[in-house]
Short mmCIF file of C-alpha atoms and ligand atoms in Angstrom, two decimals:
data_model
loop_
_atom_site.label_atom_id
_atom_site.label_comp_id
_atom_site.label_asym_id
_atom_site.label_seq_id
_atom_site.Cartn_x
_atom_site.Cartn_y
_atom_site.Cartn_z
CA UNK F 1 0.00 0.00 0.00
CA UNK F 2 1.29 3.45 -0.86
CA UNK F 3 2.04 6.28 1.52
CA UNK F 4 1.08 9.77 0.50
CA UNK F 5 3.17 12.76 1.54
CA UNK F 6 1.54 16.16 1.12
CA UNK F 7 4.19 18.79 0.63
CA UNK F 8 3.61 22.47 1.09
CA UNK F 9 4.12 23.50 -2.54
CA UNK F 10 6.33 22.32 -5.39
CA UNK F 11 9.67 23.30 -3.84
CA UNK F 12 9.04 22.44 -0.20
CA UNK F 13 12.50 21.33 0.88
CA UNK F 14 11.74 21.46 4.59
CA UNK F 15 8.62 19.33 4.19
CA UNK F 16 10.47 16.80 2.06
CA UNK F 17 13.35 16.61 4.54
CA UNK F 18 11.11 16.00 7.52
CA UNK F 19 9.03 13.38 5.75
CA UNK F 20 12.06 11.70 4.21
CA UNK F 21 13.79 11.46 7.58
CA UNK F 22 10.76 9.85 9.19
CA UNK F 23 10.07 7.45 6.36
CA UNK F 24 13.71 6.42 5.96
CA UNK F 25 13.93 5.72 9.71
CA UNK F 26 10.93 3.43 9.29
CA UNK F 27 12.69 1.69 6.36
CA UNK F 28 9.93 2.57 3.89
CA UNK F 29 10.86 1.59 0.36
CA UNK F 30 11.05 4.49 -2.15
CA UNK F 31 8.49 2.84 -4.47
CA UNK F 32 5.77 3.03 -1.83
CA UNK F 33 5.85 6.80 -1.42
CA UNK F 34 3.71 9.23 -3.44
CA UNK F 35 5.00 12.77 -3.14
CA UNK F 36 2.22 15.31 -3.63
CA UNK F 37 2.98 18.96 -4.15
CA UNK F 38 -0.50 20.32 -4.79
CA UNK F 39 0.86 21.92 -7.96
CA UNK F 40 -0.89 19.63 -10.43
CA UNK F 41 2.21 17.55 -11.08
CA UNK F 42 2.28 13.93 -12.20
CA UNK F 43 2.36 12.56 -8.65
CA UNK F 44 -0.70 14.61 -7.76
CA UNK F 45 -2.71 13.33 -10.71
CA UNK F 46 -1.76 9.75 -10.05
CA UNK F 47 -2.68 10.15 -6.45
CA UNK F 48 -6.11 11.55 -7.22
CA UNK F 49 -6.78 8.56 -9.46
CA UNK F 50 -5.73 6.27 -6.67
CA UNK F 51 -8.05 8.04 -4.24
CA UNK F 52 -7.21 9.26 -0.79
CA UNK F 53 -8.60 6.09 0.83
CA UNK F 54 -5.77 4.14 -0.76
CA UNK F 55 -3.27 6.14 1.28
CA UNK F 56 -2.02 4.59 4.44
CA UNK F 57 -1.10 6.04 7.83
CA UNK F 58 2.59 6.72 8.28
CA UNK F 59 4.57 3.91 9.88
CA UNK F 60 6.43 4.50 13.13
CA UNK F 61 10.23 4.71 12.95
CA UNK F 62 12.06 1.51 13.82
CA UNK F 63 12.86 1.98 17.50
CA UNK F 64 16.43 0.69 17.51
CA UNK F 65 17.21 1.72 13.92
CA UNK F 66 20.39 3.68 13.21
CA UNK F 67 20.20 7.47 13.10
CA UNK F 68 20.31 8.91 9.59
CA UNK F 69 23.42 10.64 8.44
CA UNK F 70 23.94 12.54 5.22
CA UNK F 71 26.85 14.64 4.05
CA UNK F 72 26.37 18.42 3.80
CA UNK F 73 26.96 18.10 0.08
CA UNK F 74 23.79 16.04 -0.26
CA UNK F 75 21.74 18.59 1.68
CA UNK F 76 22.99 21.39 -0.57
CA UNK F 77 22.23 19.32 -3.65
CA UNK F 78 18.76 18.39 -2.41
CA UNK F 79 17.90 22.04 -1.73
CA UNK F 80 18.45 22.74 -5.42
CA UNK F 81 16.92 19.54 -6.79
CA UNK F 82 13.55 20.07 -5.08
CA UNK F 83 13.15 23.20 -7.23
CA UNK F 84 13.30 21.22 -10.47
CA UNK F 85 10.15 20.64 -12.47
CA UNK F 86 10.82 16.92 -12.88
CA UNK F 87 7.91 15.15 -11.09
CA UNK F 88 10.30 12.42 -9.94
CA UNK F 89 12.66 14.74 -8.04
CA UNK F 90 11.39 13.94 -4.53
CA UNK F 91 11.48 10.19 -5.19
CA UNK F 92 14.99 10.45 -6.61
CA UNK F 93 16.23 12.31 -3.56
CA UNK F 94 14.58 9.85 -1.22
CA UNK F 95 16.19 6.94 -3.08
CA UNK F 96 19.57 8.65 -2.77
CA UNK F 97 19.00 9.23 0.92
CA UNK F 98 18.24 5.56 1.49
CA UNK F 99 21.13 4.34 -0.60
CA UNK F 100 23.54 6.65 1.20
CA UNK F 101 22.86 4.89 4.49
CA UNK F 102 24.68 1.88 3.03
CA UNK F 103 26.81 3.40 0.27
CA UNK F 104 28.28 6.12 2.44
CA UNK F 105 30.36 7.79 -0.32
CA UNK F 106 27.66 7.53 -2.97
CA UNK F 107 27.33 11.29 -3.43
CA UNK F 108 30.93 11.45 -4.65
CA UNK F 109 30.31 8.96 -7.48
CA UNK F 110 29.46 11.28 -10.34
CA UNK F 111 28.86 8.40 -12.75
CA UNK F 112 26.14 6.79 -10.63
CA UNK F 113 22.82 7.17 -12.46
CA UNK F 114 20.95 8.72 -9.52
CA UNK F 115 23.79 11.06 -8.57
CA UNK F 116 24.26 12.04 -12.20
CA UNK F 117 20.58 12.86 -12.59
CA UNK F 118 20.44 14.85 -9.38
CA UNK F 119 23.57 16.84 -10.31
CA UNK F 120 22.08 17.58 -13.75
CA UNK F 121 18.90 18.88 -12.10
CA UNK F 122 20.93 21.03 -9.69
CA UNK F 123 22.86 22.48 -12.60
CA UNK F 124 19.61 23.38 -14.37
CA UNK F 125 18.43 25.15 -11.22
CA UNK F 126 21.64 27.15 -10.87
CA UNK F 127 21.30 28.24 -14.46
CA UNK F 128 17.64 29.17 -14.06
CA UNK F 129 18.49 31.17 -10.95
CA UNK F 130 21.23 32.99 -12.75
CA UNK F 131 18.79 33.88 -15.53
CA UNK F 132 16.30 35.20 -13.02
CA UNK F 133 18.85 37.41 -11.30
CA UNK F 134 20.03 38.72 -14.68
CA UNK F 135 16.75 39.18 -16.55
CA UNK F 136 14.19 40.39 -14.05
CA UNK F 137 13.25 43.95 -15.03
CA UNK F 138 11.18 45.93 -12.57
CA UNK F 139 8.55 48.43 -13.70
CA UNK F 140 7.77 51.41 -11.54
CA UNK F 141 4.17 51.70 -10.31
CA UNK F 142 2.56 54.34 -8.15
CA UNK F 143 0.52 52.98 -5.25
CA UNK F 144 -1.35 54.82 -2.47
CA UNK F 145 1.66 53.98 -0.23
CA UNK F 146 4.23 55.35 -2.65
CA UNK F 147 6.37 53.99 -5.46
CA UNK F 148 6.58 50.23 -5.85
CA UNK F 149 8.27 47.99 -8.42
CA UNK F 150 6.76 45.01 -10.16
CA UNK F 151 8.37 42.48 -12.46
CA UNK F 152 7.11 39.60 -14.54
CA UNK F 153 9.38 36.59 -15.02
CA UNK F 154 8.93 33.08 -16.40
CA UNK F 155 11.40 30.71 -14.78
CA UNK F 156 11.74 27.16 -16.02
CA UNK F 157 11.67 25.67 -12.54
CA UNK F 158 10.28 26.40 -9.08
CA UNK F 159 12.99 28.85 -8.10
CA UNK F 160 11.07 31.81 -6.71
CA UNK F 161 11.67 30.96 -3.02
CA UNK F 162 15.30 30.13 -3.66
CA UNK F 163 16.05 33.30 -5.59
CA UNK F 164 13.94 35.84 -3.70
CA UNK F 165 16.66 36.50 -1.04
CA UNK F 166 18.94 37.80 -3.81
CA UNK F 167 16.39 40.51 -4.66
CA UNK F 168 15.64 41.17 -0.99
CA UNK F 169 19.32 41.90 -0.29
CA UNK F 170 19.79 43.88 -3.48
CA UNK F 171 16.66 46.02 -3.23
CA UNK F 172 16.23 46.05 0.53
CA UNK F 173 14.76 49.53 0.69
CA UNK F 174 12.29 49.25 -2.15
CA UNK F 175 8.83 47.75 -2.14
CA UNK F 176 8.68 45.20 -4.94
CA UNK F 177 6.92 42.09 -6.26
CA UNK F 178 8.02 39.50 -8.75
CA UNK F 179 5.19 37.64 -10.39
CA UNK F 180 5.68 34.34 -12.21
CA UNK F 181 3.09 31.93 -13.63
CA UNK F 182 3.35 29.57 -10.60
CA UNK F 183 4.37 31.76 -7.71
CA UNK F 184 4.75 35.36 -6.67
CA UNK F 185 6.87 37.05 -4.06
CA UNK F 186 6.34 40.41 -2.38
CA UNK F 187 8.86 42.42 -0.35
CA UNK F 188 7.62 45.28 1.83
CA UNK F 189 11.16 46.24 3.03
CA UNK F 190 10.75 43.90 6.02
CA UNK F 191 9.37 40.49 5.07
CA UNK F 192 9.27 38.30 2.01
CA UNK F 193 5.75 37.04 1.38
CA UNK F 194 5.14 34.24 -1.10
CA UNK F 195 1.83 33.72 -2.85
CA UNK F 196 0.22 32.11 -5.88
CA UNK F 197 1.32 32.85 -9.42
CA UNK F 198 -0.16 35.52 -11.61
CA UNK F 199 -0.45 36.68 -15.18
CA UNK F 200 1.78 38.82 -17.31
CA UNK F 201 -1.07 41.32 -17.56
CA UNK F 202 -0.68 41.95 -13.79
CA UNK F 203 2.49 43.86 -14.60
CA UNK F 204 2.38 47.19 -16.47
CA UNK F 205 3.66 46.90 -20.02
CA UNK F 206 6.13 49.77 -20.18
CA UNK F 207 7.61 52.58 -18.17
CA UNK F 208 10.30 55.24 -18.41
CA UNK F 209 12.93 52.80 -17.16
CA UNK F 210 12.45 50.67 -20.26
CA UNK F 211 13.59 53.52 -22.46
CA UNK F 212 16.77 53.77 -20.42
CA UNK F 213 17.42 50.07 -20.82
CA UNK F 214 17.01 50.38 -24.55
CA UNK F 215 19.38 53.37 -24.71
CA UNK F 216 21.89 51.47 -22.64
CA UNK F 217 21.61 48.33 -24.72
CA UNK F 218 21.92 50.21 -28.01
CA UNK F 219 24.99 51.97 -26.65
CA UNK F 220 26.83 48.89 -25.51
CA UNK F 221 25.95 46.81 -28.54
CA UNK F 222 29.16 46.20 -30.46
CA UNK F 223 28.69 44.74 -33.95
CA UNK F 224 32.28 43.49 -34.13
CA UNK F 225 31.63 41.28 -31.15
CA UNK F 226 28.32 39.93 -32.35
CA UNK F 227 28.08 36.20 -31.78
CA UNK F 228 24.47 35.27 -32.13
CA UNK F 229 24.83 31.73 -30.77
CA UNK F 230 26.68 32.87 -27.68
CA UNK F 231 24.12 35.64 -27.22
CA UNK F 232 21.26 33.17 -27.38
CA UNK F 233 23.02 30.89 -24.94
CA UNK F 234 23.57 33.68 -22.44
CA UNK F 235 20.23 35.36 -23.03
CA UNK F 236 17.95 32.57 -24.31
CA UNK F 237 15.36 33.71 -26.82
CA UNK F 238 12.51 32.76 -24.51
CA UNK F 239 13.50 35.60 -22.12
CA UNK F 240 13.66 38.20 -24.88
CA UNK F 241 9.96 38.92 -24.90
CA UNK F 242 10.05 40.24 -21.33
CA UNK F 243 13.12 42.44 -21.73
CA UNK F 244 12.61 46.07 -22.77
CA UNK F 245 15.83 45.97 -24.79
CA UNK F 246 14.66 42.94 -26.78
CA UNK F 247 12.79 45.13 -29.28
CA UNK F 248 16.22 46.35 -30.39
CA UNK F 249 17.88 42.97 -30.80
CA UNK F 250 16.65 42.11 -34.29
CA UNK F 251 17.25 45.57 -35.84
CA UNK F 252 20.67 45.78 -34.21
CA UNK F 253 21.66 42.36 -35.50
CA UNK F 254 20.47 43.33 -38.98
CA UNK F 255 22.44 46.56 -38.88
CA UNK F 256 25.51 44.87 -37.44
CA UNK F 257 26.91 43.73 -40.76
CA UNK F 258 27.07 47.27 -42.18
CA UNK F 259 28.34 48.76 -38.92
CA UNK F 260 31.08 46.19 -38.78
CA UNK F 261 32.08 46.92 -42.36
CA UNK F 262 32.34 50.59 -41.47
CA UNK F 263 34.63 49.75 -38.54
CA UNK F 264 36.85 47.55 -40.69
CA UNK F 265 37.05 50.34 -43.29
CA UNK F 266 38.55 52.78 -40.79
CA UNK F 267 42.02 54.12 -41.76
CA UNK F 268 44.72 51.58 -40.91
CA UNK F 269 47.40 54.06 -39.92
CA UNK F 270 48.36 52.44 -36.63
CA UNK F 271 52.07 51.72 -36.28
CA UNK F 272 53.15 48.36 -34.73
CA UNK F 273 54.43 50.23 -31.65
CA UNK F 274 51.11 52.02 -31.16
CA UNK F 275 49.26 48.75 -31.82
CA UNK F 276 51.18 47.16 -28.95
CA UNK F 277 50.25 50.06 -26.67
CA UNK F 278 46.60 49.78 -27.70
CA UNK F 279 46.67 46.03 -27.12
CA UNK F 280 48.04 46.58 -23.63
CA UNK F 281 45.48 49.28 -22.88
CA UNK F 282 42.70 47.05 -24.13
CA UNK F 283 43.78 44.25 -21.84
CA UNK F 284 43.81 46.68 -18.91
CA UNK F 285 40.68 48.59 -19.82
CA UNK F 286 37.14 47.29 -19.98
CA UNK F 287 36.06 46.07 -23.41
CA UNK F 288 34.88 48.72 -25.82
CA UNK F 289 31.32 47.55 -25.33
CA UNK F 290 31.49 48.89 -21.78
CA UNK F 291 32.74 52.35 -22.69
CA UNK F 292 30.37 55.22 -23.41
CA UNK F 293 29.16 54.97 -26.95
CA UNK F 294 28.62 58.66 -27.56
CA UNK F 295 31.17 59.95 -25.06
CA UNK F 296 28.61 61.92 -23.06
CA UNK F 297 28.06 62.03 -19.34
CA UNK F 298 24.50 60.83 -19.95
CA UNK F 299 25.77 57.66 -21.66
CA UNK F 300 28.31 57.10 -18.89
CA UNK F 301 25.63 57.50 -16.27
CA UNK F 302 23.43 54.87 -17.96
CA UNK F 303 26.39 52.55 -18.35
CA UNK F 304 27.41 52.92 -14.71
CA UNK F 305 24.00 51.66 -13.58
CA UNK F 306 25.06 48.11 -14.28
CA UNK F 307 28.60 48.45 -12.95
CA UNK F 308 30.02 45.19 -11.63
CA UNK F 309 33.63 46.27 -11.26
CA UNK F 310 33.71 45.37 -7.58
CA UNK F 311 31.29 43.52 -5.30
CA UNK F 312 29.81 46.70 -3.76
CA UNK F 313 26.97 46.75 -6.32
CA UNK F 314 25.54 43.61 -4.72
CA UNK F 315 24.36 45.30 -1.53
CA UNK F 316 23.96 48.89 -2.62
CA UNK F 317 20.57 50.07 -3.87
CA UNK F 318 21.95 51.72 -6.96
CA UNK F 319 24.93 53.40 -8.55
CA UNK F 320 25.16 57.02 -7.42
CA UNK F 321 26.70 58.86 -10.33
CA UNK F 322 27.99 62.42 -10.36
CA UNK F 323 25.65 65.35 -10.93
CA UNK F 324 26.00 68.87 -12.16
CA UNK F 325 26.92 71.02 -15.13
CA UNK F 326 28.71 69.32 -18.00
CA UNK F 327 30.50 72.65 -18.62
CA UNK F 328 31.53 73.06 -14.95
CA UNK F 329 34.94 74.58 -14.17
CA UNK F 330 34.94 72.98 -10.74
CA UNK F 331 34.51 69.32 -9.90
CA UNK F 332 34.18 68.14 -6.31
CA UNK F 333 35.02 64.53 -5.54
CA UNK F 334 33.80 62.96 -2.30
CA UNK F 335 34.32 59.46 -0.94
CA UNK F 336 31.24 57.36 -1.60
CA UNK F 337 27.46 57.79 -1.29
CA UNK F 338 26.01 57.47 2.18
CA UNK F 339 22.71 55.93 3.24
CA UNK F 340 20.56 58.81 1.95
CA UNK F 341 22.46 59.16 -1.30
CA UNK F 342 22.18 55.42 -1.91
CA UNK F 343 18.42 55.58 -1.64
CA UNK F 344 17.96 58.76 -3.65
CA UNK F 345 20.63 58.05 -6.27
CA UNK F 346 22.13 61.55 -5.83
CA UNK F 347 25.49 62.56 -4.35
CA UNK F 348 25.87 64.68 -1.21
CA UNK F 349 22.26 65.09 -0.16
CA UNK F 350 22.54 63.67 3.40
CA UNK F 351 24.11 65.22 6.53
CA UNK F 352 27.58 65.56 4.93
CA UNK F 353 25.87 67.10 1.90
CA UNK F 354 24.11 69.67 4.10
CA UNK F 355 27.43 70.63 5.69
CA UNK F 356 29.02 70.82 2.23
CA UNK F 357 26.21 73.02 0.87
CA UNK F 358 26.48 75.39 3.81
CA UNK F 359 30.25 75.77 3.40
CA UNK F 360 29.94 76.23 -0.37
CA UNK F 361 27.39 78.98 0.25
CA UNK F 362 29.69 80.70 2.79
CA UNK F 363 32.57 80.50 0.31
CA UNK F 364 30.45 82.00 -2.46
CA UNK F 365 30.43 78.90 -4.67
CA UNK F 366 27.24 78.07 -6.51
CA UNK F 367 26.82 74.27 -6.39
CA UNK F 368 24.53 74.36 -9.41
CA UNK F 369 27.44 75.70 -11.50
CA UNK F 370 29.76 72.87 -10.37
CA UNK F 371 29.85 69.08 -10.78
CA UNK F 372 29.74 66.90 -7.66
CA UNK F 373 30.68 63.24 -7.66
CA UNK F 374 32.29 60.50 -5.59
CA UNK F 375 35.40 58.37 -5.93
CA UNK F 376 33.34 55.23 -5.27
CA UNK F 377 29.88 55.07 -6.79
CA UNK F 378 28.24 52.44 -4.58
CA UNK F 379 27.42 52.68 -0.88
CA UNK F 380 29.55 50.41 1.27
CA UNK F 381 28.00 49.62 4.61
CA UNK F 382 27.61 47.12 7.39
CA UNK F 383 24.04 46.23 8.40
CA UNK F 384 23.42 46.77 12.10
CA UNK F 385 19.83 45.99 12.99
CA UNK F 386 17.76 48.18 10.73
CA UNK F 387 20.60 50.64 10.19
CA UNK F 388 23.27 50.60 7.54
CA UNK F 389 26.53 51.81 8.96
CA UNK F 390 28.98 53.48 6.57
CA UNK F 391 32.17 51.50 5.94
CA UNK F 392 35.23 53.06 4.36
CA UNK F 393 35.89 51.76 0.87
CA UNK F 394 39.06 49.71 0.47
CA UNK F 395 41.88 50.45 -1.94
CA UNK F 396 40.68 47.68 -4.28
CA UNK F 397 37.21 49.26 -4.46
CA UNK F 398 38.59 52.76 -4.99
CA UNK F 399 40.88 51.56 -7.74
CA UNK F 400 38.13 49.48 -9.39
CA UNK F 401 35.83 52.50 -9.44
CA UNK F 402 38.47 54.86 -10.88
CA UNK F 403 37.19 53.96 -14.34
CA UNK F 404 34.13 56.14 -13.77
CA UNK F 405 35.82 59.22 -12.36
CA UNK F 406 38.42 58.96 -15.09
CA UNK F 407 35.69 59.01 -17.73
CA UNK F 408 33.72 61.75 -15.99
CA UNK F 409 36.81 63.97 -15.86
CA UNK F 410 37.70 63.16 -19.46
CA UNK F 411 34.32 64.58 -20.49
CA UNK F 412 34.23 67.48 -18.03
CA UNK F 413 37.84 68.72 -18.35
CA UNK F 414 37.45 71.04 -15.33
CA UNK F 415 39.80 73.88 -14.46
CA UNK F 416 40.16 72.44 -10.97
CA UNK F 417 39.17 69.24 -9.25
CA UNK F 418 38.71 69.30 -5.49
CA UNK F 419 39.51 66.14 -3.56
CA UNK F 420 37.37 65.99 -0.44
CA UNK F 421 39.26 63.62 1.86
CA UNK F 422 41.67 60.72 1.56
CA UNK F 423 39.55 58.44 -0.63
CA UNK F 424 39.27 61.11 -3.30
CA UNK F 425 43.03 61.75 -3.08
CA UNK F 426 43.70 58.05 -3.58
CA UNK F 427 41.30 57.87 -6.48
CA UNK F 428 42.65 60.93 -8.27
CA UNK F 429 46.37 60.43 -7.67
CA UNK F 430 46.66 56.66 -7.23
CA UNK F 431 48.54 57.35 -3.98
CA UNK F 432 47.52 56.83 -0.39
CA UNK F 433 48.47 59.99 1.45
CA UNK F 434 47.49 61.84 4.60
CA UNK F 435 45.00 64.57 3.78
CA UNK F 436 46.26 66.79 6.55
CA UNK F 437 49.75 66.87 5.01
CA UNK F 438 48.33 67.85 1.59
CA UNK F 439 45.50 70.08 2.71
CA UNK F 440 45.27 73.46 1.01
CA UNK F 441 47.72 72.40 -1.72
CA UNK F 442 47.39 71.52 -5.35
CA UNK F 443 48.70 68.13 -6.45
CA UNK F 444 49.00 66.79 -9.97
CA UNK F 445 46.88 63.98 -11.28
CA UNK F 446 47.14 62.13 -14.55
CA UNK F 447 43.34 61.95 -14.54
CA UNK F 448 42.33 65.42 -13.67
CA UNK F 449 44.93 68.13 -14.11
CA UNK F 450 45.26 70.23 -10.94
CA UNK F 451 43.70 68.72 -7.82
CA UNK F 452 43.13 70.81 -4.71
CA UNK F 453 43.09 68.81 -1.50
CA UNK F 454 40.89 69.54 1.48
CA UNK F 455 39.05 67.61 4.17
CA UNK F 456 35.82 65.72 3.71
CA UNK F 457 32.74 67.55 5.11
CA UNK F 458 31.89 64.53 7.28
CA UNK F 459 35.17 65.13 9.14
CA UNK F 460 33.49 68.28 10.49
CA UNK F 461 30.49 66.28 11.62
CA UNK F 462 32.63 63.97 13.70
CA UNK F 463 34.44 66.63 15.73
CA UNK F 464 33.68 66.24 19.44
CA UNK F 465 33.21 69.81 20.63
CA UNK F 466 31.67 73.04 19.48
CA UNK F 467 34.95 75.01 19.52
CA UNK F 468 36.82 72.65 17.21
CA UNK F 469 33.73 72.34 14.99
CA UNK F 470 33.64 76.10 14.50
CA UNK F 471 37.39 76.38 13.94
CA UNK F 472 37.49 73.52 11.42
CA UNK F 473 34.41 74.75 9.63
CA UNK F 474 36.04 78.16 9.19
CA UNK F 475 39.18 76.46 7.79
CA UNK F 476 37.09 74.43 5.39
CA UNK F 477 35.31 77.57 4.14
CA UNK F 478 38.74 79.21 3.76
CA UNK F 479 39.88 76.28 1.59
CA UNK F 480 36.76 76.61 -0.54
CA UNK F 481 37.37 80.36 -0.93
CA UNK F 482 40.81 79.49 -2.36
CA UNK F 483 39.11 77.05 -4.70
CA UNK F 484 36.73 79.76 -5.83
CA UNK F 485 39.59 82.23 -6.33
CA UNK F 486 41.41 79.70 -8.49
CA UNK F 487 38.35 79.00 -10.59
CA UNK F 488 38.20 82.76 -11.14
CA UNK F 489 41.82 82.91 -12.32
CA UNK F 490 43.97 83.35 -9.19
CA UNK F 491 47.14 81.28 -8.67
CA UNK F 492 47.01 78.50 -6.11
CA UNK F 493 49.79 77.14 -3.89
CA UNK F 494 51.38 74.10 -5.52
CA UNK F 495 53.06 71.26 -3.70
CA UNK F 496 56.80 71.75 -3.83
N1 URA O 1 29.83 61.41 1.60
C1 URA O 1 30.43 61.38 0.37
O1 URA O 1 31.63 61.30 0.25
N2 URA O 1 29.65 61.46 -0.68
C2 URA O 1 28.34 61.55 -0.64
O2 URA O 1 27.71 61.58 -1.68
C3 URA O 1 27.75 61.59 0.64
C4 URA O 1 28.51 61.51 1.74
#
């Protein structure tokens, strides 16, 4: 007689583990168990035909039976396998569990049929998860409680529960839902709530963000690198219909041939020596596809949204790019966005920004005529309860992010760049130096031309007493007055 196990959904790992442990301890043969998920899978249909009265009460564990042991590797594998759509997945895992009690190293035998099948399923899940993290595109919607984000996605397997924590950590401060045909998940900035699936029509068809994606995609599309097979492998055709940029794929592929011909037809006046330099630069620089297509700050800004140059993008809400006049004479470079900047996507708008604005005003500098940016474009922090505590960026992060400031400065070509604090000095000069020893001086930079060094406004916020706060604030304003004088043509002190 068969034993029916009712799982709590199609990817209920916990339910499977508890039932499997109990049944294996009672020595129940794999063939006797019907795993039901309630998701209309094969096991469910078979079970309905058999009728609930055919199901039998669960046997008691064998009292003196051995305790079950499984290697961690099996648990990790099983967590993935339960997400597969194969209706036999729970039975396969149970069979492996039973066999492992005798064949203790079974999980290491990759050629074993059961192990092979389970590994293949796990691989499919990893791939499906990767696709979900790469191809979910949120649409902005206005709700009575504010802005929320909704996305439609069609995974191949039951991966919503498994993949939701990625989106929770990445978009912790946004309210969002991801709807799939089988399952949906909702994040209210505190809890992940899972529910039934939905329809594509539940998600708005288009929004302003889609236009940005299309601009970005058209800008990074490089005809010389076009490999349609590889593209389809990485971005399978079935996902195209839900990506805003997909409407561009066919026209861009069609145009690629003529664009490539134009590139090949460019004058071939490069000497072998220069070719070697270019080859070295290319190996050090990001591929051309990642560089701004039209050389504008707007293109850079769009490109920087998907920056993956260091791991900071994983936890930050968004890239905080520089802001201000493209024709600015003065560029101010801070350290990295703080909590407020990370949420708003704008530099220097939090407490340090308020201090900075006040000092700029007292020095007679109009922020709207300048350009303000940061050395590092993603917020680095440590979660502490509900708070996100600022963490100083490391040298590796500063150096990885230099690509952006380098490109910003190449477009802006300011008269003077102001380094606010040590991180900006490191970014602009490539050297780690004490700000206090350089303060009030101009140092050279291969990126930026003259760089004036002063303290970071948050230094003023950390001073312990009123007297030193006032004195240091006055010094900071004095530094900014020098900056203003220089931007108006006066000579500045240069480092000897
Ligand atoms: N501190 C910075 O360095 N930059 C900001 O944008 C905010 C705080």
